[in-house]
JSON list of C-alpha atoms and ligand atoms in Angstrom, two decimals:
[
{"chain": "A", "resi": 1317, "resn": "UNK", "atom": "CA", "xyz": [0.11, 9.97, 6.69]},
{"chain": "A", "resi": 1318, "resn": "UNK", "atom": "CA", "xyz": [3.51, 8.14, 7.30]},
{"chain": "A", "resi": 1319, "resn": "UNK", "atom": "CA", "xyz": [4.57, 4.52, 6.74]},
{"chain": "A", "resi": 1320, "resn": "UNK", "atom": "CA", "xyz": [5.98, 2.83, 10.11]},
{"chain": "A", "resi": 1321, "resn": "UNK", "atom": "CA", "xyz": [8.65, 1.13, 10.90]},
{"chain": "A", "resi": 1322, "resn": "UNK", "atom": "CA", "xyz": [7.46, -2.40, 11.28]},
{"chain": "A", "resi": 1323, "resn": "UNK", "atom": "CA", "xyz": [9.04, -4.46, 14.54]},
{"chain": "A", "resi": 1324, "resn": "UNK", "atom": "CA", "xyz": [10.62, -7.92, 13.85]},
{"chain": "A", "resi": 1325, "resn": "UNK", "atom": "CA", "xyz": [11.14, -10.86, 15.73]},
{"chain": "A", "resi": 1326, "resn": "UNK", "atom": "CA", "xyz": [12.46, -10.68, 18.80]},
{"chain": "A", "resi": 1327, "resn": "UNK", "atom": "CA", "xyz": [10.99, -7.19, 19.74]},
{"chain": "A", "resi": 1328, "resn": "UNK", "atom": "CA", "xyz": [9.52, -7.07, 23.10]},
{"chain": "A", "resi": 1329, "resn": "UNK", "atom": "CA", "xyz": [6.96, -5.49, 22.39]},
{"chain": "A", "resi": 1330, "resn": "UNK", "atom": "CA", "xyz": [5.64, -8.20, 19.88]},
{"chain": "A", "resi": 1331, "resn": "UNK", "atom": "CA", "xyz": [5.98, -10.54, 22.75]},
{"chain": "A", "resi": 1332, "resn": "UNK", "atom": "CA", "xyz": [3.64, -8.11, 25.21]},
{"chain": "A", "resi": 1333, "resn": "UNK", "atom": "CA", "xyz": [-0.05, -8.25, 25.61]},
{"chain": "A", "resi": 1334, "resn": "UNK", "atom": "CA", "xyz": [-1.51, -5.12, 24.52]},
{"chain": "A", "resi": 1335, "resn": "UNK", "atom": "CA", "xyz": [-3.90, -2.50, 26.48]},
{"chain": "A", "resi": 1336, "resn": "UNK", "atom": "CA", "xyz": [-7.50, -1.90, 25.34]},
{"chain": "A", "resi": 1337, "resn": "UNK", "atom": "CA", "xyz": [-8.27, 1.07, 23.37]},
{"chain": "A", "resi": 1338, "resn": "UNK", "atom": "CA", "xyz": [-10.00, 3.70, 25.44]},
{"chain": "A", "resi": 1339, "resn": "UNK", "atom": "CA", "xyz": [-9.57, 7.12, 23.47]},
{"chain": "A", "resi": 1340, "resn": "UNK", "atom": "CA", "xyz": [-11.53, 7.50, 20.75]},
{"chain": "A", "resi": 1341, "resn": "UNK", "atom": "CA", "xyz": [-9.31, 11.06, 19.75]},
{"chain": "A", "resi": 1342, "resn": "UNK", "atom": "CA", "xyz": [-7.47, 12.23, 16.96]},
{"chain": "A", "resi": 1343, "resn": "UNK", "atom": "CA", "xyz": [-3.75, 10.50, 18.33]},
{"chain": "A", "resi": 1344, "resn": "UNK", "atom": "CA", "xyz": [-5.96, 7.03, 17.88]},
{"chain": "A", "resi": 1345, "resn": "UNK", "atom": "CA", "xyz": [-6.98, 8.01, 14.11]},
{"chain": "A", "resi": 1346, "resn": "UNK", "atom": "CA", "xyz": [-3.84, 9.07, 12.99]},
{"chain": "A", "resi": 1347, "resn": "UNK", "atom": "CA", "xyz": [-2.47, 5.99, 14.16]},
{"chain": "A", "resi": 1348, "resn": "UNK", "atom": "CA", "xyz": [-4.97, 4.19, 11.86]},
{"chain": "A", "resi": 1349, "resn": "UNK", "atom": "CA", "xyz": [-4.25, 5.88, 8.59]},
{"chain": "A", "resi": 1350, "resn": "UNK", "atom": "CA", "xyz": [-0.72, 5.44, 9.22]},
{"chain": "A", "resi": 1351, "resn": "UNK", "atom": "CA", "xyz": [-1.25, 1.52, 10.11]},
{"chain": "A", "resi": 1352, "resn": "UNK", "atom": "CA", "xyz": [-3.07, 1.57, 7.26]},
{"chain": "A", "resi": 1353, "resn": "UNK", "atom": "CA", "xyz": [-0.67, 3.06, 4.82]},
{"chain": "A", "resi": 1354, "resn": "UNK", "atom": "CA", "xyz": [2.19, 0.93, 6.25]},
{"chain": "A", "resi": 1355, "resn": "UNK", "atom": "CA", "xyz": [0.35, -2.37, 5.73]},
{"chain": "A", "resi": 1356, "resn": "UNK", "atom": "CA", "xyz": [-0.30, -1.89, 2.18]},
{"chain": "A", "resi": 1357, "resn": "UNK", "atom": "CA", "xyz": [3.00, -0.41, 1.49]},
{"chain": "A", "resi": 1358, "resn": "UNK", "atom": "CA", "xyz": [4.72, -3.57, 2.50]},
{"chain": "A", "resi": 1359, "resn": "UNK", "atom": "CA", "xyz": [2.42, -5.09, 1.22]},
{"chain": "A", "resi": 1360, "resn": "UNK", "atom": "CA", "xyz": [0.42, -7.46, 3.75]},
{"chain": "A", "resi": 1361, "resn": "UNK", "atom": "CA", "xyz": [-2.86, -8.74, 4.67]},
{"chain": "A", "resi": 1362, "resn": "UNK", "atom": "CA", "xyz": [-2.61, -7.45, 8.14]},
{"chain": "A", "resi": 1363, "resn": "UNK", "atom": "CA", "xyz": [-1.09, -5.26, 10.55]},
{"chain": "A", "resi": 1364, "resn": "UNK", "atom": "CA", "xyz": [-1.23, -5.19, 14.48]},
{"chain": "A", "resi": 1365, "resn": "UNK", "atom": "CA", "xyz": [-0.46, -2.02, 16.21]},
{"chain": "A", "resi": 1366, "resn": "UNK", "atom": "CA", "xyz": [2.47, -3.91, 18.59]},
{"chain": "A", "resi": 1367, "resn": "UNK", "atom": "CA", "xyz": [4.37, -4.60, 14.90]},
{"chain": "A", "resi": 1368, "resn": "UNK", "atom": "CA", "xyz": [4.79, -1.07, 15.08]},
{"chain": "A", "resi": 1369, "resn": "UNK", "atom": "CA", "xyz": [5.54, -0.73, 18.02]},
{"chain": "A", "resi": 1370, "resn": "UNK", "atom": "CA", "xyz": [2.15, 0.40, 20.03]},
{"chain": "A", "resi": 1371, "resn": "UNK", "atom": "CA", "xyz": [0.84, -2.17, 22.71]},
{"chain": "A", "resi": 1372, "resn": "UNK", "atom": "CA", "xyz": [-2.47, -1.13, 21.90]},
{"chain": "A", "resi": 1373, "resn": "UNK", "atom": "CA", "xyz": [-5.41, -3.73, 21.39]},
{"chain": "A", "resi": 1374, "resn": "UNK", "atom": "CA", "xyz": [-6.01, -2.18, 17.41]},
{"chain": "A", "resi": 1375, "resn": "UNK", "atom": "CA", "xyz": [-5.31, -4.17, 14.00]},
{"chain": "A", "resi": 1376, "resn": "UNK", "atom": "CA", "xyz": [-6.19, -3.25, 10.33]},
{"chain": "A", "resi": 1377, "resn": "UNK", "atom": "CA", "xyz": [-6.77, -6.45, 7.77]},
{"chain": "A", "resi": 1378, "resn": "UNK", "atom": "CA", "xyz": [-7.43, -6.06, 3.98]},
{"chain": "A", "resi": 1379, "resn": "UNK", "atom": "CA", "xyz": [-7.43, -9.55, 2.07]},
{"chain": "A", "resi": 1380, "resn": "UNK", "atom": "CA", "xyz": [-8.59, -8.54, -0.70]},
{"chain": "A", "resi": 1381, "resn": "UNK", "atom": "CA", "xyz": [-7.31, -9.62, -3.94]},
{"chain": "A", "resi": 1382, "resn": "UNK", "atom": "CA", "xyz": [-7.68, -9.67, -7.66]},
{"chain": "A", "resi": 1383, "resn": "UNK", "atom": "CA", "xyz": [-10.00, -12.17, -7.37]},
{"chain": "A", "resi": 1384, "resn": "UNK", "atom": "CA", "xyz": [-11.56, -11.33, -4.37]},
{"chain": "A", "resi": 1385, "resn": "UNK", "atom": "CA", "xyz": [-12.49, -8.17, -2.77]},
{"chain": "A", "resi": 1386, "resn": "UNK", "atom": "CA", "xyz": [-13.19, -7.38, 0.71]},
{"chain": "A", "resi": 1387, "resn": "UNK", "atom": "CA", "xyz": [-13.77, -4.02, 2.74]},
{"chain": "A", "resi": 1388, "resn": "UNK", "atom": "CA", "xyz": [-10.89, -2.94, 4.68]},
{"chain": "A", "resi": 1389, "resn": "UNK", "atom": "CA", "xyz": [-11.38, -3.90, 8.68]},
{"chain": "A", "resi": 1390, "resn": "UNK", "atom": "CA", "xyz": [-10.40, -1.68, 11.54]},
{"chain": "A", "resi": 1391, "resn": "UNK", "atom": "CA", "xyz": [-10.79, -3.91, 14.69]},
{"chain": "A", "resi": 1392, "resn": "UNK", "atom": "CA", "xyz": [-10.33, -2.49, 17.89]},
{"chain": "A", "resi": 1393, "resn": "UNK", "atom": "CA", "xyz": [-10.48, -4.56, 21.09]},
{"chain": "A", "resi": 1394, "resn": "UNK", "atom": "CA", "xyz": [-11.08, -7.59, 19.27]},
{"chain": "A", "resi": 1395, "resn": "UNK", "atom": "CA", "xyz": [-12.81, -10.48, 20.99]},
{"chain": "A", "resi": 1396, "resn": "UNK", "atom": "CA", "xyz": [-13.31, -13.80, 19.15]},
{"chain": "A", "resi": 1397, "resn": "UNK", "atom": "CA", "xyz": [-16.88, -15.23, 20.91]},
{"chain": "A", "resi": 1398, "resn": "UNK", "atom": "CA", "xyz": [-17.29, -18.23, 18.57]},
{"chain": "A", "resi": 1399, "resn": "UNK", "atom": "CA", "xyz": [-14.75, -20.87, 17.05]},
{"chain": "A", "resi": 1400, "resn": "UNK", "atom": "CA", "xyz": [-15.48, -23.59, 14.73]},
{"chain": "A", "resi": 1401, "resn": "UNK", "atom": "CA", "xyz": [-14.09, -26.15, 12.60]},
{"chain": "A", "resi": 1402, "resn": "UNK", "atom": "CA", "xyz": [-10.56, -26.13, 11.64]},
{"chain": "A", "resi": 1403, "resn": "UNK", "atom": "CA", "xyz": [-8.25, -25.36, 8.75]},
{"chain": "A", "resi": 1404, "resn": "UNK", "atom": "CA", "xyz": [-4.58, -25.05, 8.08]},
{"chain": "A", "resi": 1405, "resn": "UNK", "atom": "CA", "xyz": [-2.75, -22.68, 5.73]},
{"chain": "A", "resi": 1406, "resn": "UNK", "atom": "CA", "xyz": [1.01, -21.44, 5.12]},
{"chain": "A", "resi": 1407, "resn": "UNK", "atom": "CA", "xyz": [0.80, -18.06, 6.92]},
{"chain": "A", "resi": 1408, "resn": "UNK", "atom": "CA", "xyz": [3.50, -15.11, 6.76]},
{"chain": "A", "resi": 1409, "resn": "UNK", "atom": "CA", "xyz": [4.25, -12.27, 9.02]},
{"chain": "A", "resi": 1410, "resn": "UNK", "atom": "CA", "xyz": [5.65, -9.31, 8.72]},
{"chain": "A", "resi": 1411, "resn": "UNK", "atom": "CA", "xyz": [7.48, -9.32, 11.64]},
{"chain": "A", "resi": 1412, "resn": "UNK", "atom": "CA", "xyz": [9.32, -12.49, 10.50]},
{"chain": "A", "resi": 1413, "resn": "UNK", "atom": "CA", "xyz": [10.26, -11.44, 6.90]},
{"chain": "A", "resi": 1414, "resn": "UNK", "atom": "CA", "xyz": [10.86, -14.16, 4.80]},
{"chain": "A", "resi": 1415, "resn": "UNK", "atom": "CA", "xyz": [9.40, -17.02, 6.94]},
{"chain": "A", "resi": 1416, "resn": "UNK", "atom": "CA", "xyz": [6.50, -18.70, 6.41]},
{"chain": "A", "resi": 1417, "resn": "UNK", "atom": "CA", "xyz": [4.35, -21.88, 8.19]},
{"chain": "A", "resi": 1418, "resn": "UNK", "atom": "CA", "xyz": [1.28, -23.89, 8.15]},
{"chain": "A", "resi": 1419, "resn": "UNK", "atom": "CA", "xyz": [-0.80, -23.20, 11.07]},
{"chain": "A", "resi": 1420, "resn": "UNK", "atom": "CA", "xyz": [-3.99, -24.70, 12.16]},
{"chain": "A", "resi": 1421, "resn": "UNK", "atom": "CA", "xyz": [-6.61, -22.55, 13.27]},
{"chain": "A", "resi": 1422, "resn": "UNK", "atom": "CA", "xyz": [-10.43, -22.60, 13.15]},
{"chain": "A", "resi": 1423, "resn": "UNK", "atom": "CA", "xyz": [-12.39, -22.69, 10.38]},
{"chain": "A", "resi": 1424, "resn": "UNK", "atom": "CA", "xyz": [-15.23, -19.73, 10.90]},
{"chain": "A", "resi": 1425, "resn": "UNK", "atom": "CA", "xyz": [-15.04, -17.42, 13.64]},
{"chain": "A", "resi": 1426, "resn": "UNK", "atom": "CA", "xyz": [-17.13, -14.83, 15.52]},
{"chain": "A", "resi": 1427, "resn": "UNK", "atom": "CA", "xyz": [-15.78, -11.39, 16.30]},
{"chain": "A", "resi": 1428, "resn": "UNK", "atom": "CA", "xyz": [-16.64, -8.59, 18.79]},
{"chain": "A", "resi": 1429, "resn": "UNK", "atom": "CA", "xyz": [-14.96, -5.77, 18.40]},
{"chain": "A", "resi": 1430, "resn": "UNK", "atom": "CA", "xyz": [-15.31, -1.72, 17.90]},
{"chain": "A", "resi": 1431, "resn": "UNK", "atom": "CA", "xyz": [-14.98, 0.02, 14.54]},
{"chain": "A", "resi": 1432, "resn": "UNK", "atom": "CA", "xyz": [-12.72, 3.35, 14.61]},
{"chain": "A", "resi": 1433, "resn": "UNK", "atom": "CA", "xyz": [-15.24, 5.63, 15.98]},
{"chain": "A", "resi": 1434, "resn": "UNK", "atom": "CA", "xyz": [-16.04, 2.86, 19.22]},
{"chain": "A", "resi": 1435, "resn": "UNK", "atom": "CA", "xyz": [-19.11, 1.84, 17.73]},
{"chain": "A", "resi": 1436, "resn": "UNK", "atom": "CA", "xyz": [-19.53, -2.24, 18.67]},
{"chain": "A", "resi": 1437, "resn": "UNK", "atom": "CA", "xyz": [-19.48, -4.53, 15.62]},
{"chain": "A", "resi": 1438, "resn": "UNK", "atom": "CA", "xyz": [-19.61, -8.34, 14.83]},
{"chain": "A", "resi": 1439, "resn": "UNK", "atom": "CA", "xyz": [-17.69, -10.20, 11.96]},
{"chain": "A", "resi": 1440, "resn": "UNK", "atom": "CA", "xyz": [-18.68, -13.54, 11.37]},
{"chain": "A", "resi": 1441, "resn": "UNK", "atom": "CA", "xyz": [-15.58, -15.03, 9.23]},
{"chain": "A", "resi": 1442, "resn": "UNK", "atom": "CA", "xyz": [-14.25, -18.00, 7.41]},
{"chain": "A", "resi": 1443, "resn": "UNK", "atom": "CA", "xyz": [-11.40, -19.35, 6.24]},
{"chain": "A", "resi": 1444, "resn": "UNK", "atom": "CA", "xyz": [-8.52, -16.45, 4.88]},
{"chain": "A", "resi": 1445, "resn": "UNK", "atom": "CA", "xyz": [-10.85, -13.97, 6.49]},
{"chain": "A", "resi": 1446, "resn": "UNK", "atom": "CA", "xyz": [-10.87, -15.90, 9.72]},
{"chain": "A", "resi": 1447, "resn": "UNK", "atom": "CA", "xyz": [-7.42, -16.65, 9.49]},
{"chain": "A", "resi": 1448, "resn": "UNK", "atom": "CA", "xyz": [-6.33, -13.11, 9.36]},
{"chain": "A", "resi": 1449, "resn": "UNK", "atom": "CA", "xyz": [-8.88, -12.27, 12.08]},
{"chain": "A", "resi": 1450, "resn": "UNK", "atom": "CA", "xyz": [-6.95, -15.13, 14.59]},
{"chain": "A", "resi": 1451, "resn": "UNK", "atom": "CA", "xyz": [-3.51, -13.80, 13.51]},
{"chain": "A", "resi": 1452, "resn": "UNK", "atom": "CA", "xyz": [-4.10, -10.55, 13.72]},
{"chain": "A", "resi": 1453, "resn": "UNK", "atom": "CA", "xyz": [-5.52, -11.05, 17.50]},
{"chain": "A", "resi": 1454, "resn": "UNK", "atom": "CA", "xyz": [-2.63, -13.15, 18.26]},
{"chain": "A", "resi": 1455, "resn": "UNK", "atom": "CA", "xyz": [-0.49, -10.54, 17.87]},
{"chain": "A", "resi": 1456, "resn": "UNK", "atom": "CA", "xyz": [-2.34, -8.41, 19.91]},
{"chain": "A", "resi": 1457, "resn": "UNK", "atom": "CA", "xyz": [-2.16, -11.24, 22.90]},
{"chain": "A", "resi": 1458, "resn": "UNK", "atom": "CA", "xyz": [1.80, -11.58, 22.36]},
{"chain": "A", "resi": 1459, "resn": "UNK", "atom": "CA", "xyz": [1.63, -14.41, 20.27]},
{"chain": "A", "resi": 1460, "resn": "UNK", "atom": "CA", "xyz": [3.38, -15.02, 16.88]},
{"chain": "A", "resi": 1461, "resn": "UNK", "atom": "CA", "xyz": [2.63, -17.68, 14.39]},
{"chain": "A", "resi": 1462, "resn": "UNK", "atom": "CA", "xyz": [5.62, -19.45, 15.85]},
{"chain": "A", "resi": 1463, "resn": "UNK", "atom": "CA", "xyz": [3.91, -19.97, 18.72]},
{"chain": "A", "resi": 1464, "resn": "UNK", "atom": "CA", "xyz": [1.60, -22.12, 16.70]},
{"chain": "A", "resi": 1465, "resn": "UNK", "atom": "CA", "xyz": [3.42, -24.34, 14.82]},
{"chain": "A", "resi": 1466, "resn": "UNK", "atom": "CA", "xyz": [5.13, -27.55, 16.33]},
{"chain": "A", "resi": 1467, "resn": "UNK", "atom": "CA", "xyz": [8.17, -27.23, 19.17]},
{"chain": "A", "resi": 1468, "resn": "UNK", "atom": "CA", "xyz": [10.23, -28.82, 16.46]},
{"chain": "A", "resi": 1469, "resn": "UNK", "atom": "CA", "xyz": [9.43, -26.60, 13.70]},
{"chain": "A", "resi": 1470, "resn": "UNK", "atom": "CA", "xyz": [10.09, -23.52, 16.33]},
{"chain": "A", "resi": 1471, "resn": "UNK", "atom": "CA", "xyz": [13.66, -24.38, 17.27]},
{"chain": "A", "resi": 1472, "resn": "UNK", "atom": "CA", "xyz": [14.35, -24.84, 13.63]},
{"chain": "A", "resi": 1473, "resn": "UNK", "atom": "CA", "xyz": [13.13, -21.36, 13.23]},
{"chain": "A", "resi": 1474, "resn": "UNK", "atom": "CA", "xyz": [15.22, -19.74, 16.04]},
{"chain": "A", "resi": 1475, "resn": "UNK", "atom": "CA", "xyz": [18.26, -21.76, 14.93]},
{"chain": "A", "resi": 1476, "resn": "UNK", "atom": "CA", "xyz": [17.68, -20.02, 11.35]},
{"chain": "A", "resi": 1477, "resn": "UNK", "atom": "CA", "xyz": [17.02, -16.74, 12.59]},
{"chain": "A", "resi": 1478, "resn": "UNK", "atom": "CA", "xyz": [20.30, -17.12, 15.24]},
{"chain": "A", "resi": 1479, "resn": "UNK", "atom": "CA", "xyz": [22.48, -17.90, 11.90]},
{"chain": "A", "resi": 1480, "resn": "UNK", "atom": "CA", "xyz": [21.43, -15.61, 10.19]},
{"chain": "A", "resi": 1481, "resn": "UNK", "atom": "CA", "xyz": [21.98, -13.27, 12.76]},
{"chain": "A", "resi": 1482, "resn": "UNK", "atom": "CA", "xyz": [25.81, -14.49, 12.50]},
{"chain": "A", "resi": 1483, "resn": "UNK", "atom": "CA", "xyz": [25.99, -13.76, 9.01]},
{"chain": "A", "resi": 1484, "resn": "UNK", "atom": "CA", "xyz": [24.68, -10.13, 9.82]},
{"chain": "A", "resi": 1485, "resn": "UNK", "atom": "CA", "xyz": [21.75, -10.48, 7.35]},
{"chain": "B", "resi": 144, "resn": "LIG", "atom": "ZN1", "xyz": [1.71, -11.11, 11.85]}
]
């Protein structure tokens, strides 16, 4: 196994909608563990294969905590079939280290999508698990969290990240 190198804002590739998975092989596997490893080495909740730099529609997502323990997900070309509700919380991304926002998403959410061998599953999700779920599919659509929050709040964020570009940080 090897931890990745994770892709940050402005990457293209974070910015590119991603191809379905159709190879089941050993390449596809390898590319899981390695997900894997990376995402809990940085730590984070979640990890999309285009923040490493693979337009491929595959994401891994442990929330677990202390306090609350969940399975480890592999979701491969992830569908969301049902949306409901809506809540808001202060998400983070690794590809945009050190920024954080409150996004408003839904509430409980259905999910198609294959495990690692292809076999179909359904996740039926709320809140931090549904959360993750949305974010993690984002990503695989091109989408960022700033591409959720407010116009406002986005041109603050690119006016940050410009300076501190400047300042060579
Ligand atoms: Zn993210």
């Amino acid at each position: 196994m090897a931890i990745l190198e994770i892709k940050k804002y402005p990457e293209k590739v974070l910015k590119q909608k991603a191809k379905p998975v159709t190879l089941f092989d050993e390449d596809l596997q390898a590319l899981i563990d390695n997900m894997i490893e990376t995402m809990y080495a940085a730590p984070g909740v979640g990890l999309a294969a285009p923040q490493v730099g693979k337009s491929k529609r595959l994401a891994v997502i442990d929330i677990s905590s202390k306090e609350y323990k969940y399975p480890l997900i592999v979701l491969i070309n992830p569908v969301i079939v049902t949306c409901e509700g809506e809540v808001e919380f202060e998400e983070g991304c690794l590809s945009l280290p050190e920024y954080t926002a409150k996004v408003k998403r839904a509430e409980t959410v259905v999910v198609n999508a294959l495990d690692r061998e292809g076999k179909a599953m359904e996740i039926e999700a709320t809140d931090l698990l549904a959360v993750a779920l949305q974010h993690e599919i984002d990503h695989l659509d091109g989408m960022l969290l700033i591409d959720r929050i407010s116009p406002i709040k986005r041109e603050f964020f690119k006016k940050r990240y410009k300076k501190s570009q400047k300042l060579g940080k």
